[in-house]
Short mmCIF file of C-alpha atoms in Angstrom, two decimals:
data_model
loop_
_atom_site.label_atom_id
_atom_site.label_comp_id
_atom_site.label_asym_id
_atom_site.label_seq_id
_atom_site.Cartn_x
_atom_site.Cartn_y
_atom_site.Cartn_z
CA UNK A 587 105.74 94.90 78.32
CA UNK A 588 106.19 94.62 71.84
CA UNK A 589 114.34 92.06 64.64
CA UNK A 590 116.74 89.75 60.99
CA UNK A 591 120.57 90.10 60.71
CA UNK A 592 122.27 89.06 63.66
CA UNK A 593 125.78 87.82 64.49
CA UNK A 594 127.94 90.72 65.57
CA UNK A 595 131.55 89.87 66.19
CA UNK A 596 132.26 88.43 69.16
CA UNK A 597 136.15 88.01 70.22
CA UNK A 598 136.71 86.23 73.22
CA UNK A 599 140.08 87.17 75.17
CA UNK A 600 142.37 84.94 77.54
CA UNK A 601 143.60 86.44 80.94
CA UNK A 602 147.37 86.95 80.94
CA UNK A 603 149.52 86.46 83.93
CA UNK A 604 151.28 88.94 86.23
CA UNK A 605 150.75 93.00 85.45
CA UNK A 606 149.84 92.02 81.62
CA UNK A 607 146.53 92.94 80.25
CA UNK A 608 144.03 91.23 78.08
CA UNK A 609 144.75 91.81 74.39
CA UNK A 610 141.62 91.68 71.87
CA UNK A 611 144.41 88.52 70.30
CA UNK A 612 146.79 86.29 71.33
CA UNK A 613 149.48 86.09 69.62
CA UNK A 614 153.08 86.82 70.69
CA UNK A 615 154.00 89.24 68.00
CA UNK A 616 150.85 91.73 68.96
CA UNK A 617 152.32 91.60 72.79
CA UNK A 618 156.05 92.14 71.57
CA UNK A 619 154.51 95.70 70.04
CA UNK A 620 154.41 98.91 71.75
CA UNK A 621 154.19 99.48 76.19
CA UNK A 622 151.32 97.34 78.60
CA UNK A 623 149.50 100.88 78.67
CA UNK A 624 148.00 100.35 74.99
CA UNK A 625 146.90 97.06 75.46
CA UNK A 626 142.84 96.59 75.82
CA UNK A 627 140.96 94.12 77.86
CA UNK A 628 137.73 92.96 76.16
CA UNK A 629 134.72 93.06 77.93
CA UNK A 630 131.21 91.64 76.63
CA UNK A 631 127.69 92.94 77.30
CA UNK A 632 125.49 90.29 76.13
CA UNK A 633 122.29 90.47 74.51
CA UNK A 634 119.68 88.40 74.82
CA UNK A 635 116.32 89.09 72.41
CA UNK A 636 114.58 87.48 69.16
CA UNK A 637 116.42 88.76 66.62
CA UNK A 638 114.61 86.19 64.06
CA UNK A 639 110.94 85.26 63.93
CA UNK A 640 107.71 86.36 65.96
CA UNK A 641 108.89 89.99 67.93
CA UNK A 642 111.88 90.12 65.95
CA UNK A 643 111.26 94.03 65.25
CA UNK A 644 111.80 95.23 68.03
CA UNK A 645 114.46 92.57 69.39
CA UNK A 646 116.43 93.65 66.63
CA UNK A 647 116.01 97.29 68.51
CA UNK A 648 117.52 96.12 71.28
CA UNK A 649 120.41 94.45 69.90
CA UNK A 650 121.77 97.76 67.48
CA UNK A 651 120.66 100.60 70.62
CA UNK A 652 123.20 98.48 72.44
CA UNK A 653 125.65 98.17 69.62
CA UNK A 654 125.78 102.38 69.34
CA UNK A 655 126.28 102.46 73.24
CA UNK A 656 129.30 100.24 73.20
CA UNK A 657 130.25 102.10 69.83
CA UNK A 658 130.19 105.26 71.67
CA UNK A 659 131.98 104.20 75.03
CA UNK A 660 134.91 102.74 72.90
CA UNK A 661 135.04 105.82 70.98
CA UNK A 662 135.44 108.05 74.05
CA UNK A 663 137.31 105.79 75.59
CA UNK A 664 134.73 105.72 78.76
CA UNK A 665 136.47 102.83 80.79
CA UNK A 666 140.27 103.56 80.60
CA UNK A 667 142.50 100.05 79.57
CA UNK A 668 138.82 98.25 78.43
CA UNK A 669 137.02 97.47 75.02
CA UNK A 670 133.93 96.66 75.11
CA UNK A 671 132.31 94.13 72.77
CA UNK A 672 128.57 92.73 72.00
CA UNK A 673 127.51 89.48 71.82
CA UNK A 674 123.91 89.17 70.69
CA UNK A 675 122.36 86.14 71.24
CA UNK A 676 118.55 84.76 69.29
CA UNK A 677 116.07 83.26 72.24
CA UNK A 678 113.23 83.68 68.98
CA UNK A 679 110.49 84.67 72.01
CA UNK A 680 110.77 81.09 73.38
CA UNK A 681 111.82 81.03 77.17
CA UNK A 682 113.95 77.53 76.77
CA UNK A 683 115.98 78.79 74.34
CA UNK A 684 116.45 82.01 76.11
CA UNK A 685 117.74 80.06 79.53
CA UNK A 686 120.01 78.31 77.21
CA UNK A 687 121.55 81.71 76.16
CA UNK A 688 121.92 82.58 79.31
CA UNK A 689 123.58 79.48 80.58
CA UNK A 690 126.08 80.29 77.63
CA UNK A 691 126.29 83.87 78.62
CA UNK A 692 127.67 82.84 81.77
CA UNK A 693 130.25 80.58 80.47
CA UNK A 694 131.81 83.26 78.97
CA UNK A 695 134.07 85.17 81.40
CA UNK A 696 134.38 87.82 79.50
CA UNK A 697 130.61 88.96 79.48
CA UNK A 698 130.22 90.94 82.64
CA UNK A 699 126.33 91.84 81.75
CA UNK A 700 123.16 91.75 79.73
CA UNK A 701 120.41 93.50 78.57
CA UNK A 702 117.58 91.91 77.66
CA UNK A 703 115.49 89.56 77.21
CA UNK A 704 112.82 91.29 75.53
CA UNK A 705 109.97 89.44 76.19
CA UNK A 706 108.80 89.06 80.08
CA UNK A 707 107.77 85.34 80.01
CA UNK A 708 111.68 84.49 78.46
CA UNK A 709 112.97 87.10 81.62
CA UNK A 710 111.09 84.08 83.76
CA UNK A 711 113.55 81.22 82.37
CA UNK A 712 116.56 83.26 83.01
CA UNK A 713 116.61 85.68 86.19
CA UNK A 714 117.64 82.11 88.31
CA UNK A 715 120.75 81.54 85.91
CA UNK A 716 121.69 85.06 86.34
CA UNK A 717 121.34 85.24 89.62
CA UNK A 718 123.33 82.35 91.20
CA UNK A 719 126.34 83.74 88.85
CA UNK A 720 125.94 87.09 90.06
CA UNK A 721 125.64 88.62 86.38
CA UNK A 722 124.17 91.83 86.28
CA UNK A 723 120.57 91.78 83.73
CA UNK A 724 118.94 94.48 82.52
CA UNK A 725 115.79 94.72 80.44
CA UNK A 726 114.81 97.39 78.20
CA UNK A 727 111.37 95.78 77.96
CA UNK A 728 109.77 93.66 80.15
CA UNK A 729 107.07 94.86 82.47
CA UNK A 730 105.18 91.96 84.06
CA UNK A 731 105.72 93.11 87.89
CA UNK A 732 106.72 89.61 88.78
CA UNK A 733 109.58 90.21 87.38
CA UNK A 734 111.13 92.50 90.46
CA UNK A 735 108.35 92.40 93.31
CA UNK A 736 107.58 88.34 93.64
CA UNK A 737 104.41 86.29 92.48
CA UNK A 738 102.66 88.18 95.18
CA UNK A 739 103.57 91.69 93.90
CA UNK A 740 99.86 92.61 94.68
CA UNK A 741 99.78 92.30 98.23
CA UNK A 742 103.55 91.35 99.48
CA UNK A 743 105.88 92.76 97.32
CA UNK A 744 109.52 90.87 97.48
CA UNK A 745 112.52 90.73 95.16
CA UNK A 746 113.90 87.39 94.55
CA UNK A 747 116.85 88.32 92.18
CA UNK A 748 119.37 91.39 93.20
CA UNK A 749 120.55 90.65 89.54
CA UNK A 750 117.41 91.57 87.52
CA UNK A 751 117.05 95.27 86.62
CA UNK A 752 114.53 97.22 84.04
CA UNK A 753 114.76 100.71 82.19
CA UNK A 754 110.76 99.82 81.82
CA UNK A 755 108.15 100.78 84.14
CA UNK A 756 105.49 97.90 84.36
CA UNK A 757 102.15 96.81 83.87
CA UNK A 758 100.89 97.40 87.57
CA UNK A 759 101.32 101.20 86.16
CA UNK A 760 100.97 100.37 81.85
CA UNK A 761 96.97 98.43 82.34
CA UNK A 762 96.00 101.21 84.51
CA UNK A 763 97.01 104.33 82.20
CA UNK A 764 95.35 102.79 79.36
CA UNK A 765 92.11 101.79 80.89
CA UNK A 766 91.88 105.55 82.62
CA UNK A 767 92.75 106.78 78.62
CA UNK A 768 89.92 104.22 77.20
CA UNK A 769 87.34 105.21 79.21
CA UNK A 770 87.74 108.64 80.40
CA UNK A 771 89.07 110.31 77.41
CA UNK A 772 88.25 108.15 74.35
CA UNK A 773 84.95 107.66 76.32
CA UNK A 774 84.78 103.92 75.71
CA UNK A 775 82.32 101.76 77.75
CA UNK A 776 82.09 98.23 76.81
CA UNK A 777 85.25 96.72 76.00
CA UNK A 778 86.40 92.76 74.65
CA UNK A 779 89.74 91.85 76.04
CA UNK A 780 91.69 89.44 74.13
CA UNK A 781 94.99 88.10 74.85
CA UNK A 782 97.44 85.63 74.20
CA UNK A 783 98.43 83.37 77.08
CA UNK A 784 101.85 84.77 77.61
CA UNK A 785 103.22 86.07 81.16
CA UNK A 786 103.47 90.08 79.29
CA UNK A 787 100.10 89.68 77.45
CA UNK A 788 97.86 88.25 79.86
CA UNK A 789 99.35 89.92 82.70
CA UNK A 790 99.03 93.37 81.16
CA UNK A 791 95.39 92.27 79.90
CA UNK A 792 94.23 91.48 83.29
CA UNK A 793 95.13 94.61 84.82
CA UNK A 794 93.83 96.89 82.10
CA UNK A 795 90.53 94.77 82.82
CA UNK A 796 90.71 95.71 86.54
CA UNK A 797 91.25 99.20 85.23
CA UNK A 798 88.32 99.91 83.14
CA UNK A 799 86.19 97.79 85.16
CA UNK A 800 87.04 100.66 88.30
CA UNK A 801 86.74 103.70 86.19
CA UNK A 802 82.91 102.17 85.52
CA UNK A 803 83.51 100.36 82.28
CA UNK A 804 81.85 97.16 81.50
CA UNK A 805 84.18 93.96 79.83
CA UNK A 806 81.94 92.32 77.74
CA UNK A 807 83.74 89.36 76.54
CA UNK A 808 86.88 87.94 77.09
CA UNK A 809 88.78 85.37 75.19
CA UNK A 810 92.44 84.21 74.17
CA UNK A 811 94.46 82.91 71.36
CA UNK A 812 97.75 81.09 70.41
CA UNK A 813 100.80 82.78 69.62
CA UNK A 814 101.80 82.26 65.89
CA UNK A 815 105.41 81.08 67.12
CA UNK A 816 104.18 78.41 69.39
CA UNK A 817 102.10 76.79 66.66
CA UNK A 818 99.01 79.25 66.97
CA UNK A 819 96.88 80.00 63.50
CA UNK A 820 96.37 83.52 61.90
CA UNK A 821 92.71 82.57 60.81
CA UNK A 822 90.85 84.53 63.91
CA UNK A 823 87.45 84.31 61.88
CA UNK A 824 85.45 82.77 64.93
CA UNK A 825 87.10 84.93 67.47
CA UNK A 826 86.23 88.23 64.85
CA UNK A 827 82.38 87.11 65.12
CA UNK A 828 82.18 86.63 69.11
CA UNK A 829 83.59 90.52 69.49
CA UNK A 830 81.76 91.73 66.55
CA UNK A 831 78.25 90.57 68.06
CA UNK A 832 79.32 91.56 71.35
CA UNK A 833 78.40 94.79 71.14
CA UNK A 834 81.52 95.87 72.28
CA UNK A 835 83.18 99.61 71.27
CA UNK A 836 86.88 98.77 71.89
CA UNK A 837 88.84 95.50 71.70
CA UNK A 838 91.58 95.64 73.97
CA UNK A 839 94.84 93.31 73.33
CA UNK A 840 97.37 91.68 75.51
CA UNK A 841 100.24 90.89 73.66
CA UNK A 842 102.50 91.40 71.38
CA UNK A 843 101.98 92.68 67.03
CA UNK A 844 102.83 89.52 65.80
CA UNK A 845 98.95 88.65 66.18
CA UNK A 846 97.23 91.78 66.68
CA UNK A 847 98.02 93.14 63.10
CA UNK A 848 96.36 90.31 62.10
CA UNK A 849 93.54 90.11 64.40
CA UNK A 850 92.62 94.27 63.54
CA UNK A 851 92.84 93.64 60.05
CA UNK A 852 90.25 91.02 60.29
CA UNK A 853 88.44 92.44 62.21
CA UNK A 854 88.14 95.67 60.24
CA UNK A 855 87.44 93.66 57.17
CA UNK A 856 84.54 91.92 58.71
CA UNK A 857 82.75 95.21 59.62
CA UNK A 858 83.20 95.65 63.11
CA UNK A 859 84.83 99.45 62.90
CA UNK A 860 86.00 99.89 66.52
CA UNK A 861 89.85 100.40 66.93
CA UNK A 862 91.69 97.99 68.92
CA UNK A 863 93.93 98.90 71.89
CA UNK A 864 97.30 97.35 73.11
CA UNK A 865 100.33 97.77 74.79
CA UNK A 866 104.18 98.61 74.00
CA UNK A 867 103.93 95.03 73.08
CA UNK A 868 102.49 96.18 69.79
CA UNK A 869 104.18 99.20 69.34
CA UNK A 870 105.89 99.27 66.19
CA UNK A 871 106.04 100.43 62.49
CA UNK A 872 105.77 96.83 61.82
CA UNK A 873 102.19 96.81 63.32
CA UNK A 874 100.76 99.99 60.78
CA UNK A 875 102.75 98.14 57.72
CA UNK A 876 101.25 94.65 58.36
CA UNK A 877 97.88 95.98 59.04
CA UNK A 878 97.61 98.72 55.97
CA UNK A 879 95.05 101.12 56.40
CA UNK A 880 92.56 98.96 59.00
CA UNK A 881 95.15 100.18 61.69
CA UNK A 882 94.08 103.62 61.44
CA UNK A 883 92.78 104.90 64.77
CA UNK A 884 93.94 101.75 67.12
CA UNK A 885 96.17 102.22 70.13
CA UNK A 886 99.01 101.68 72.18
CA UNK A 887 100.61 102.00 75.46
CA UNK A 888 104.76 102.50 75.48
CA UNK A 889 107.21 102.91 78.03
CA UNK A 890 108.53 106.57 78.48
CA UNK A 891 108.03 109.63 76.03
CA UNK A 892 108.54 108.99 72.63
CA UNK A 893 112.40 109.33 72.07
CA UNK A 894 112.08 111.40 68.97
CA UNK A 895 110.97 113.98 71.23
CA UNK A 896 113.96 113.72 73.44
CA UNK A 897 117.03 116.03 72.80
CA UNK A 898 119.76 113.67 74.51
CA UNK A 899 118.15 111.01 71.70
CA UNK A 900 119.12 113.33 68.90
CA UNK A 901 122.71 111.46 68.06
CA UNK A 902 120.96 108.24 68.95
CA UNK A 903 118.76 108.40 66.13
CA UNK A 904 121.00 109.87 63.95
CA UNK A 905 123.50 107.28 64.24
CA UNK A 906 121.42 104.38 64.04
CA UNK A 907 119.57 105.50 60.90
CA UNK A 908 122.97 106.34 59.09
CA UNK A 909 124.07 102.90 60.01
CA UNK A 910 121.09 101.30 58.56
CA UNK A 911 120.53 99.13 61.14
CA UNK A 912 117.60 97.14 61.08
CA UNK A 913 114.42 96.76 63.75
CA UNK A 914 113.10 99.54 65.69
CA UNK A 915 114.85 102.06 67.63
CA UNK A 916 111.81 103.59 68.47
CA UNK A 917 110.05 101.25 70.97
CA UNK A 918 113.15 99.91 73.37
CA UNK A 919 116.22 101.51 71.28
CA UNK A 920 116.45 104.12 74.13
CA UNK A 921 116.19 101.95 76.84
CA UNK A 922 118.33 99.61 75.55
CA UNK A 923 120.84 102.31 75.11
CA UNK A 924 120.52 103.01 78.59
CA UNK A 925 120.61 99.69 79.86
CA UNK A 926 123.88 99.25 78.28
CA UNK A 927 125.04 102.67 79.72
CA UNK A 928 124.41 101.27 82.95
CA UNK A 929 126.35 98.35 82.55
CA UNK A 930 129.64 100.39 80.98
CA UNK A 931 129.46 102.62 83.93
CA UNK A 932 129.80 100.15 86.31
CA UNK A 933 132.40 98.15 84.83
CA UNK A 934 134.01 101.21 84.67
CA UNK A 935 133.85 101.74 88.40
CA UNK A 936 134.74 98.27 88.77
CA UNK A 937 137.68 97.16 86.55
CA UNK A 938 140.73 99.74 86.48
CA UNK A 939 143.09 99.93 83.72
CA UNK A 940 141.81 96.71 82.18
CA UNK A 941 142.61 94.94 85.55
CA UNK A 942 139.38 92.83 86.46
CA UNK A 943 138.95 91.70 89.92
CA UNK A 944 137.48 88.32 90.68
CA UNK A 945 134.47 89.62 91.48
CA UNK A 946 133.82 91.82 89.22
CA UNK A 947 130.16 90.40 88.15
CA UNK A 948 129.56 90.90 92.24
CA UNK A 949 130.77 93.99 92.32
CA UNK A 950 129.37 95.05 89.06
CA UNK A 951 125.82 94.31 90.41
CA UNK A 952 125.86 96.62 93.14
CA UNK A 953 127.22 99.72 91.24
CA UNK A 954 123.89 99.26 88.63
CA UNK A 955 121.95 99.50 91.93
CA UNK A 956 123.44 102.36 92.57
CA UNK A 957 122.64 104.45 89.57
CA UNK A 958 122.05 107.39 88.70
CA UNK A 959 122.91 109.45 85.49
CA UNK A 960 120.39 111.11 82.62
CA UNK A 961 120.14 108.82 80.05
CA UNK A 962 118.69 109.23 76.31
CA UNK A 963 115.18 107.98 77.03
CA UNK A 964 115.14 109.85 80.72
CA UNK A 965 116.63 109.57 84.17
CA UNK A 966 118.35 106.45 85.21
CA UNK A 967 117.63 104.78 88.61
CA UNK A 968 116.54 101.87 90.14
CA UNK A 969 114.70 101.14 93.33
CA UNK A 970 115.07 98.75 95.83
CA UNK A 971 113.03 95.83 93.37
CA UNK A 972 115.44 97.07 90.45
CA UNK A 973 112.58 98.77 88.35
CA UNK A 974 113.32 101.62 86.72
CA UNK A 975 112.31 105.14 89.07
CA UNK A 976 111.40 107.01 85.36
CA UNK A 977 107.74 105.91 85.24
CA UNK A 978 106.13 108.16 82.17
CA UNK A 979 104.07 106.19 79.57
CA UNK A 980 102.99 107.39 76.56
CA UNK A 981 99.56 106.31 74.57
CA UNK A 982 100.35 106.42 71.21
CA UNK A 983 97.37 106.55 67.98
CA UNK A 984 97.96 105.23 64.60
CA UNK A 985 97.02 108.68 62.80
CA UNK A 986 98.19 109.06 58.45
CA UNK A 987 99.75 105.94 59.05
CA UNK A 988 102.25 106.45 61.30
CA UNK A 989 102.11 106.41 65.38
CA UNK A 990 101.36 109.87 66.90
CA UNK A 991 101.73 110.66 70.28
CA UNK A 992 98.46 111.84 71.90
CA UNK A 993 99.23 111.75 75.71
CA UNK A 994 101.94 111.31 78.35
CA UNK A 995 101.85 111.03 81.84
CA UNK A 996 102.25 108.63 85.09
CA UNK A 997 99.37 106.53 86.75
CA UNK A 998 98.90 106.04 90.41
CA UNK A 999 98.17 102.62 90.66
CA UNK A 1000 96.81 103.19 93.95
#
């Protein structure tokens, strides 16, 4: 479903009365200068994602792709009479703290959406907060099918939040591609699935199993570890042994790099040379740096098709290497970029010169349902669960140290 400076300014703007709009300050001088027409109502797009700690890579991806998207709709002045502002908020991968962002998301008045939460099993602790206040969420990352289609996804598919949108396809489609890729092309047939407890890693684990095990694979071990952040040790010496004399030719991973850079470099070190495979969980520059050279040859699954292939990315990238931002643009940048396009677009449909009906967030949930534009990363569009209608994936090889493409496509999950 895989980053160290934070706090981006925040301003938080009080409603005026009669045909006044919001000003980005207070004070009476400010309002005493120049006609109503040049005054700016603030609007916030939260952000929820670990932006310190375990994951913080790629949750610090999130947070700058969308910083440049409400950079860019200020600049061309995409919403007439509105300024849009981010506040990013730290959940540091743990679902409490991430429903207590949320609850703090809604008290503010002036946030009208959010993207995020990275991680699927924080999503879980915050969909019912969203929901009841009828603030729009959209993730550029989570894929645990739960999420949109119910408990029962499998066999009775039901949404239980209109709030809760993705620009990532999920797992049902992510365990599938990857177990057709193990064992049909990299012509893998005994595999030792690891993963570590977590709604995205042992979700995504369990259907890759299902996977391999119909394309005529055989799992021939299966066990599951602690994540570093909730207390979980980086010494997987006993675990390395049980796949090592397992006899298996792949280790497949649910979860996210945090532990998997750790658990490849082990077990390259002890002697067992068979690459390990993962999902977009894992996909990072962080993983190949942490891991040196034992990384060589493992996998991973991403949403989409890498966005450095993407022309429409082009200025993206551009941008958010000139500004030095930190994390990784590459795995969710895009999406989040996207996600946050969504959510300017409807405000923009939704509050007219700066004026912002009382039920905006209401109204503001519908128009994401309803849309449809080309965004960096793809097509944007959601179906009638919220999940995202673009469903390429990409596997990705660790090749020279660095993450090369080496097939995109969609999977029919049957």
């Amino acid at each position: 479903m895989i980053v160290r400076h934070r706090s981006l300014l925040v301003l938080t703007t009080v409603l005026t009365t009669g045909a006044l709009t919001l000003t980005a300050c207070g004070s009476r001088d400010d309002d005493d200068k120049g006609s109503s027409s040049d005054k700016k109502t603030t609007v916030v797009i939260g952000v929820d994602a670990p932006l310190t700690g375990a994951n913080s890579a790629t949750g610090l991806g999130i947070q700058y792709g969308v910083q440049i998207a409400v950079d860019d709709a200020n600049k061309n002045n995409t919403v007439p009479g509105v300024t849009f502002e981010v506040k990013a908020q730290d959940d540091k991968a743990v679902p409490a703290t991430g429903q207590q962002n949320a609850t703090g998301l809604v008290a503010n008045k002036d946030v009208l959406g959010v993207v995020g939460p990275l991680n699927s099993g924080v999503a879980t602790s915050m969909q019912q907060v969203f929901a009841t206040a009828n603030l729009v969420q959209i993730s550029p990352s989570n894929t645990a099918p739960e999420l949109t289609q119910g408990k029962n996804w499998q066999t009775s598919k039901k949404r239980t939040y209109k709030t809760y949108f993705r620009t990532a396809t999920t797992d049902a489609l992510q365990g599938g591609f990857a177990a057709d890729y193990a064992y049909n092309t990299l012509k893998k047939k005994k595999v030792y699935v690891v993963d570590d407890k977590q709604t995205y890693g042992a979700g995504l684990a369990k259907l890759f199993t299902a996977g391999f095990k119909k394309a005529g694979g055989k799992v021939v071990g299966t066990d599951h570890v602690t994540t570093i952040s909730s207390g979980g040790s980086s010494d997987f010496g006993t675990l390395v042994t049980k796949i090592k004399n397992s006899g298996a030719d792949l280790l497949y991973y649910g979860g996210q790099y945090d532990e998997s850079q750790v658990l490849t470099k082990q077990l390259k070190d002890a002697g067992a040379k068979i690459p390990l495979f993962g999902g977009d969980g894992m996909f990072t520059p962080t993983y190949i740096k942490t891991a040196g050279k034992t990384s060589e040859g493992d996998l991973a699954t991403s949403v989409g098709v890498p966005v450095t292939t993407l022309p429409a990315a082009k200025d993206f990238i551009a941008t958010y290497k000139a500004k030095k931002y930190p994390g990784d643009y590459g795995t969710y940048g895009g999406y989040s970029y996207d996600a946050a396009t969504a959510i300017i677009k409807a405000v923009g449909k939704v509050v007219k010169d700066g004026d912002v009906p009382s039920d905006a967030r209401a109204k503001i949930v519908e128009e994401v349902q309803n849309s449809k534009f080309d965004g960096i990363a793809g097509p944007v569009a959601f179906d009638q669960y919220g999940d995202t209608t673009n469903k390429q994936l990409t596997v990705y090889q660790v090749s020279n140290g660095e993450w090369k493409a080496v097939k995109s496509g969609t999977y029919d999950a049957g």
